[in-house]
Amino acid sequence: MYQNLEEHNRLVNKYLKIFFVVALYWCTSILTVFVNKHLLSSDTVNLGAPLFMSWYQCVVSTIICYSMSRLSRKYPSVFTFPEGNPLDIDTFRKLLPLSVLYTLMIGANNLSLTYVTVAFYYIGRSLTTVFSVVLTYVILRQRTSLKCLVCCATIVLGFWLGVDQESLTTAFSWRGTIFGVLSSLALAMYSIQTKKALGHVNQEIWLLSYYNNLYSTLLFLPLILLNGELGTIMAYPYLWAPWFWAAMTLSGFCGFAIGFVTALEIKVTSPLTHNISGTAKACAQTVIATQYYNDVRSAIWWTSNIVVLLASAAYTRVKQLEMLQQHQQRNAATLKA
């Protein structure tokens, strides 16, 4: 009886922990999108410098990682952070290509969010899965199953339908849509190259995040100049207002927190559960955005969202089943040998 009660309590605690982590991921991710959108194009703030905001987010993340690194050395029993030297020339040379992709990914993401609505934001960046399949074949020469290709084709159909419906509204922006597609492409390339880059930092995800954010603070500087944002920043009327920098710092903390809660959700659940959670979160985010901004949408527009969401979830499930089958086949071959 006591053993059954103890097992029951253990399961309850486990599921409560999972629920808390998933809820934390949802809240952090949705908050980050709304905070960034408010900073970039709201009537009250309207910074108009998305690459500068991206740069500042990387600065905040770098400071947090550096502080954690120092604290872990001084109080190792309280704080843990992997050892590493971001100023090592060899490390910089090996990770620079990935950091370039990381910079492009964040920059294009915020550029897209500047021009599109939060409701359309998910559709605009929904081609990551499709680009991942294409790049996996082009770069790694790995073929994809027919079922996965059907899912990808459905995602493209949903994306096309969403863009078609969004183009009928006054909020549509081709520039924002193109930046969304570029962000998806950069994310797909970044995901493929991450596995190789982790080998240079002893498989330490947090160390890779530290290096990427530090190097991106340098890479964003010429991009800010090329995008003509320096004049916009200097002419910004609230540049020295404390509330503005407080909002910018909050955005930076949110950007850092996304990486933390994403890794935490994967740790306490699984990559499959995280993907499903992200898909469901995108649906909730879209609904919240339409309500918050009083954004009335047509039935066909909502259909495009549902098509992309279901096709993305189906792709994740098919890949999970294929990986499970491959694992079982390898185990069977090992037993026969």
Coordinates of C-alpha atoms in Angstrom, one line a residue:
M1 CA 0.0 0.0 0.0
Y2 CA 2.8 2.4 1.0
Q3 CA 4.7 1.5 -2.1
N4 CA 1.7 2.2 -4.3
L5 CA 1.2 5.5 -2.6
E6 CA 4.9 6.4 -3.1
E7 CA 4.7 5.4 -6.8
H8 CA 1.6 7.5 -7.2
N9 CA 3.2 10.5 -5.6
R10 CA 6.3 10.1 -7.8
L11 CA 4.2 10.0 -11.0
V12 CA 2.2 13.1 -9.8
N13 CA 5.4 15.0 -9.1
K14 CA 6.8 14.0 -12.5
Y15 CA 3.7 15.1 -14.5
L16 CA 3.5 18.3 -12.4
K17 CA 7.1 19.1 -13.3
I18 CA 6.4 18.4 -17.0
F19 CA 3.3 20.6 -16.9
F20 CA 5.3 23.4 -15.2
V21 CA 8.1 23.3 -17.7
V22 CA 5.8 23.2 -20.8
A23 CA 3.8 26.1 -19.4
L24 CA 7.1 28.0 -18.7
Y25 CA 8.2 27.4 -22.3
W26 CA 4.8 28.6 -23.7
C27 CA 4.8 31.7 -21.5
T28 CA 8.4 32.6 -22.3
S29 CA 8.1 32.1 -26.0
I30 CA 4.9 34.0 -26.4
L31 CA 6.1 36.8 -24.2
T32 CA 9.2 37.1 -26.2
V33 CA 7.3 37.5 -29.5
F34 CA 5.0 40.1 -28.1
V35 CA 7.7 42.1 -26.4
N36 CA 9.8 42.1 -29.5
K37 CA 6.8 43.2 -31.6
H38 CA 6.0 46.0 -29.2
L39 CA 9.6 47.3 -29.3
L40 CA 9.8 47.1 -33.1
S41 CA 6.6 48.5 -34.4
S42 CA 4.1 49.6 -31.7
D43 CA 2.8 53.2 -31.6
T44 CA 4.4 53.9 -28.2
V45 CA 7.9 52.5 -28.9
N46 CA 8.4 51.9 -32.6
L47 CA 12.2 51.6 -32.5
G48 CA 12.5 50.9 -36.2
A49 CA 15.9 49.3 -35.8
P50 CA 15.5 45.5 -35.7
L51 CA 19.1 44.7 -36.1
F52 CA 20.1 47.0 -33.3
M53 CA 17.6 45.2 -31.1
S54 CA 19.0 41.8 -32.2
W55 CA 22.5 43.1 -31.3
Y56 CA 21.4 44.2 -27.8
Q57 CA 19.7 40.9 -27.2
C58 CA 23.0 39.1 -28.0
V59 CA 24.8 41.5 -25.7
V60 CA 22.5 40.7 -22.8
S61 CA 22.8 37.0 -23.4
T62 CA 26.6 37.3 -23.6
I63 CA 26.7 39.1 -20.2
I64 CA 24.4 36.5 -18.6
C65 CA 26.6 33.6 -19.9
Y66 CA 29.8 35.4 -18.8
S67 CA 28.4 36.1 -15.4
M68 CA 27.3 32.4 -15.0
S69 CA 30.8 31.3 -16.1
R70 CA 32.4 33.5 -13.4
L71 CA 30.0 32.5 -10.7
S72 CA 30.5 28.8 -11.5
R73 CA 34.2 29.2 -10.8
K74 CA 33.7 31.1 -7.6
Y75 CA 30.7 29.1 -6.3
P76 CA 30.9 25.7 -8.1
S77 CA 28.5 24.1 -5.6
V78 CA 25.7 26.6 -6.5
F79 CA 26.3 27.5 -10.2
T80 CA 27.4 25.2 -13.0
F81 CA 28.7 26.4 -16.4
P82 CA 31.1 24.6 -18.8
E83 CA 34.7 25.7 -19.0
G84 CA 35.7 27.4 -22.2
N85 CA 37.6 30.4 -23.7
P86 CA 35.6 32.3 -26.4
L87 CA 38.7 34.3 -27.2
D88 CA 40.6 31.3 -28.4
I89 CA 41.5 31.9 -32.1
D90 CA 41.1 28.3 -33.1
T91 CA 37.6 28.1 -31.6
F92 CA 36.6 31.4 -33.2
R93 CA 37.7 30.2 -36.6
K94 CA 35.9 26.9 -36.3
L95 CA 32.6 28.4 -35.0
L96 CA 32.5 31.5 -37.1
P97 CA 30.5 29.9 -40.0
L98 CA 27.8 28.8 -37.4
S99 CA 27.8 32.2 -35.8
V100 CA 27.2 33.8 -39.1
L101 CA 24.1 31.6 -39.6
Y102 CA 23.1 32.4 -36.0
T103 CA 23.3 36.1 -36.7
L104 CA 21.4 35.9 -40.0
M105 CA 18.7 33.7 -38.3
I106 CA 18.1 36.2 -35.4
G107 CA 18.4 39.3 -37.7
A108 CA 16.0 38.0 -40.3
N109 CA 13.6 36.8 -37.6
N110 CA 13.4 40.3 -36.1
L111 CA 13.2 42.0 -39.5
S112 CA 10.3 39.8 -40.3
L113 CA 8.5 40.6 -37.1
T114 CA 9.0 44.3 -37.8
Y115 CA 6.8 44.1 -40.9
V116 CA 4.3 41.3 -40.3
T117 CA 1.6 40.8 -37.7
V118 CA 2.1 38.5 -34.8
A119 CA -0.9 36.5 -36.1
F120 CA 0.9 35.9 -39.4
Y121 CA 4.3 35.4 -37.8
Y122 CA 4.1 31.6 -37.5
I123 CA 3.0 31.2 -41.2
G124 CA 5.7 33.4 -42.4
R125 CA 8.4 31.2 -40.7
S126 CA 6.7 27.9 -41.3
L127 CA 9.1 26.6 -44.0
T128 CA 11.9 25.6 -41.7
T129 CA 10.9 21.9 -41.9
V130 CA 10.8 22.1 -45.7
F131 CA 14.2 23.7 -45.9
S132 CA 15.6 21.2 -43.5
V133 CA 14.6 18.3 -45.8
V134 CA 16.0 20.0 -48.9
L135 CA 19.3 21.0 -47.2
T136 CA 19.7 17.5 -45.7
Y137 CA 19.6 16.1 -49.2
V138 CA 21.8 18.8 -50.8
I139 CA 24.4 18.9 -48.0
L140 CA 24.3 15.5 -46.4
R141 CA 22.9 13.5 -49.4
Q142 CA 20.3 11.9 -47.1
R143 CA 17.0 10.9 -48.7
T144 CA 13.7 11.6 -47.1
S145 CA 10.7 9.1 -47.1
L146 CA 7.7 9.7 -49.2
K147 CA 5.5 10.3 -46.1
C148 CA 7.7 13.1 -45.0
L149 CA 7.8 14.6 -48.5
V150 CA 3.9 14.6 -48.5
C151 CA 4.0 16.4 -45.1
C152 CA 6.4 19.0 -46.5
A153 CA 4.2 19.5 -49.6
T154 CA 1.3 20.1 -47.3
I155 CA 3.2 22.6 -45.3
V156 CA 4.1 24.5 -48.5
L157 CA 0.4 24.4 -49.5
G158 CA -0.6 25.8 -46.2
F159 CA 2.1 28.5 -46.4
W160 CA 1.0 29.5 -49.9
L161 CA -2.6 29.7 -48.8
G162 CA -1.7 31.8 -45.8
V163 CA 0.3 34.2 -47.8
D164 CA -2.5 34.4 -50.4
Q165 CA -5.1 35.3 -47.7
E166 CA -2.7 37.7 -45.8
S167 CA -2.1 39.5 -49.1
L168 CA -5.8 40.5 -49.1
T169 CA -5.3 42.5 -45.9
T170 CA -3.7 45.9 -45.4
A171 CA -1.2 44.5 -42.9
F172 CA 0.5 42.3 -45.5
S173 CA 4.1 42.9 -46.2
W174 CA 6.2 41.1 -48.9
R175 CA 9.3 42.3 -47.2
G176 CA 8.3 40.8 -43.9
T177 CA 7.3 37.5 -45.6
I178 CA 10.6 37.3 -47.5
F179 CA 12.5 37.9 -44.3
G180 CA 10.4 35.2 -42.6
V181 CA 11.4 32.7 -45.4
L182 CA 15.1 33.8 -45.0
S183 CA 14.8 33.2 -41.3
S184 CA 13.4 29.7 -41.9
L185 CA 16.3 29.0 -44.3
A186 CA 18.9 30.2 -41.8
L187 CA 17.4 28.2 -39.0
A188 CA 17.4 25.1 -41.1
M189 CA 21.0 25.6 -42.1
Y190 CA 21.9 26.4 -38.5
S191 CA 20.3 23.2 -37.2
I192 CA 22.2 21.1 -39.6
Q193 CA 25.6 22.7 -38.8
T194 CA 25.0 22.7 -35.0
K195 CA 25.8 19.0 -34.7
K196 CA 29.2 19.5 -36.3
A197 CA 29.9 22.6 -34.2
L198 CA 29.1 20.9 -30.9
G199 CA 32.1 18.7 -31.5
H200 CA 34.3 21.8 -31.1
V201 CA 32.9 22.7 -27.7
N202 CA 32.8 19.2 -26.1
Q203 CA 29.0 18.8 -26.9
E204 CA 28.2 21.7 -24.5
I205 CA 25.1 23.5 -25.7
W206 CA 25.5 26.4 -23.3
L207 CA 29.1 27.0 -24.3
L208 CA 28.0 27.1 -27.9
S209 CA 25.2 29.6 -27.1
Y210 CA 27.8 31.7 -25.2
Y211 CA 30.2 31.8 -28.1
N212 CA 27.5 32.4 -30.7
N213 CA 26.0 35.4 -28.8
L214 CA 29.5 36.9 -28.2
Y215 CA 30.6 36.5 -31.9
S216 CA 27.2 37.8 -33.1
T217 CA 27.7 41.1 -31.1
L218 CA 30.6 41.7 -33.5
L219 CA 28.9 40.4 -36.6
F220 CA 25.8 42.6 -36.1
L221 CA 27.7 45.9 -36.1
P222 CA 28.4 46.1 -39.8
L223 CA 24.9 44.9 -40.6
I224 CA 23.5 47.7 -38.5
L225 CA 25.5 50.2 -40.5
L226 CA 24.5 48.6 -43.9
N227 CA 20.8 48.6 -42.9
G228 CA 21.0 52.4 -42.2
E229 CA 20.0 52.0 -38.6
L230 CA 22.7 54.2 -37.0
G231 CA 20.8 57.4 -38.0
T232 CA 17.5 55.9 -36.8
I233 CA 19.0 55.1 -33.4
M234 CA 20.6 58.5 -33.0
A235 CA 17.3 60.2 -33.9
Y236 CA 15.2 58.0 -31.7
P237 CA 13.4 60.3 -29.2
Y238 CA 13.4 57.8 -26.3
L239 CA 17.0 56.7 -26.7
W240 CA 18.0 57.8 -23.2
A241 CA 14.7 57.0 -21.5
P242 CA 15.2 54.4 -18.6
W243 CA 11.9 52.6 -19.5
F244 CA 13.2 52.0 -23.0
W245 CA 16.4 50.3 -21.9
A246 CA 14.4 48.4 -19.3
A247 CA 12.2 47.1 -22.1
M248 CA 15.2 46.3 -24.3
T249 CA 16.8 44.4 -21.4
L250 CA 13.6 42.5 -20.8
S251 CA 13.7 41.5 -24.5
G252 CA 17.3 40.4 -24.0
F253 CA 16.5 38.3 -21.0
C254 CA 13.5 36.8 -22.9
G255 CA 15.9 35.9 -25.8
F256 CA 18.3 34.2 -23.4
A257 CA 15.4 32.5 -21.5
I258 CA 14.1 30.9 -24.7
G259 CA 17.3 28.9 -25.1
F260 CA 17.2 27.8 -21.5
V261 CA 13.5 26.7 -21.3
T262 CA 13.8 25.0 -24.7
A263 CA 16.7 22.9 -23.5
L264 CA 14.9 22.3 -20.2
E265 CA 11.7 21.1 -22.0
I266 CA 13.6 18.7 -24.1
K267 CA 15.4 17.4 -21.1
V268 CA 12.3 16.7 -19.0
T269 CA 10.2 15.4 -22.0
S270 CA 11.7 14.6 -25.4
P271 CA 12.6 16.3 -28.7
L272 CA 9.3 14.9 -30.1
T273 CA 7.2 16.3 -27.2
H274 CA 9.1 19.7 -27.6
N275 CA 8.2 19.9 -31.3
I276 CA 4.5 19.1 -30.6
S277 CA 4.6 21.6 -27.8
G278 CA 6.0 24.2 -30.1
T279 CA 3.4 23.5 -32.7
A280 CA 0.6 23.8 -30.2
K281 CA 2.2 27.0 -28.7
A282 CA 2.2 28.5 -32.2
C283 CA -1.6 27.8 -32.5
A284 CA -2.2 29.4 -29.1
Q285 CA 0.0 32.4 -30.0
T286 CA -1.9 33.0 -33.2
V287 CA -5.2 32.9 -31.3
I288 CA -4.0 35.3 -28.6
A289 CA -2.6 37.7 -31.2
T290 CA -5.9 37.9 -33.1
Q291 CA -7.7 38.6 -29.9
Y292 CA -5.1 41.1 -28.5
Y293 CA -4.9 43.1 -31.7
N294 CA -8.7 42.7 -32.5
D295 CA -7.6 41.1 -35.8
V296 CA -10.5 39.5 -37.6
R297 CA -9.5 36.8 -40.0
S298 CA -11.4 34.8 -42.7
A299 CA -12.2 31.1 -42.4
I300 CA -9.7 30.3 -45.3
W301 CA -6.9 32.2 -43.4
W302 CA -7.6 30.0 -40.3
T303 CA -7.6 26.9 -42.6
S304 CA -4.1 27.8 -43.8
N305 CA -2.9 27.9 -40.1
I306 CA -4.5 24.6 -39.3
V307 CA -3.0 22.9 -42.5
V308 CA 0.5 24.1 -41.5
L309 CA 0.1 23.1 -37.9
L310 CA -1.3 19.6 -38.6
A311 CA 1.3 19.0 -41.4
S312 CA 4.2 20.0 -39.1
A313 CA 2.9 17.8 -36.3
A314 CA 2.5 14.9 -38.8
Y315 CA 6.0 15.3 -40.0
T316 CA 7.4 15.2 -36.5
R317 CA 5.4 12.0 -35.8
V318 CA 6.5 10.3 -39.0
K319 CA 10.1 11.1 -38.3
Q320 CA 9.8 9.8 -34.8
L321 CA 8.4 6.5 -36.0
E322 CA 11.0 6.2 -38.6
M323 CA 13.8 6.8 -36.1
L324 CA 12.2 4.2 -33.7
Q325 CA 12.1 1.7 -36.6
Q326 CA 15.7 2.3 -37.5
H327 CA 16.7 1.9 -33.8
Q328 CA 14.8 -1.4 -33.6
Q329 CA 16.5 -2.7 -36.8
R330 CA 19.9 -1.8 -35.5
N331 CA 19.2 -3.7 -32.2
A332 CA 17.9 -6.7 -34.2
A333 CA 21.1 -6.7 -36.3
T334 CA 23.3 -6.5 -33.2
L335 CA 21.5 -9.4 -31.6
K336 CA 21.9 -11.6 -34.7
A337 CA 25.6 -10.7 -34.9

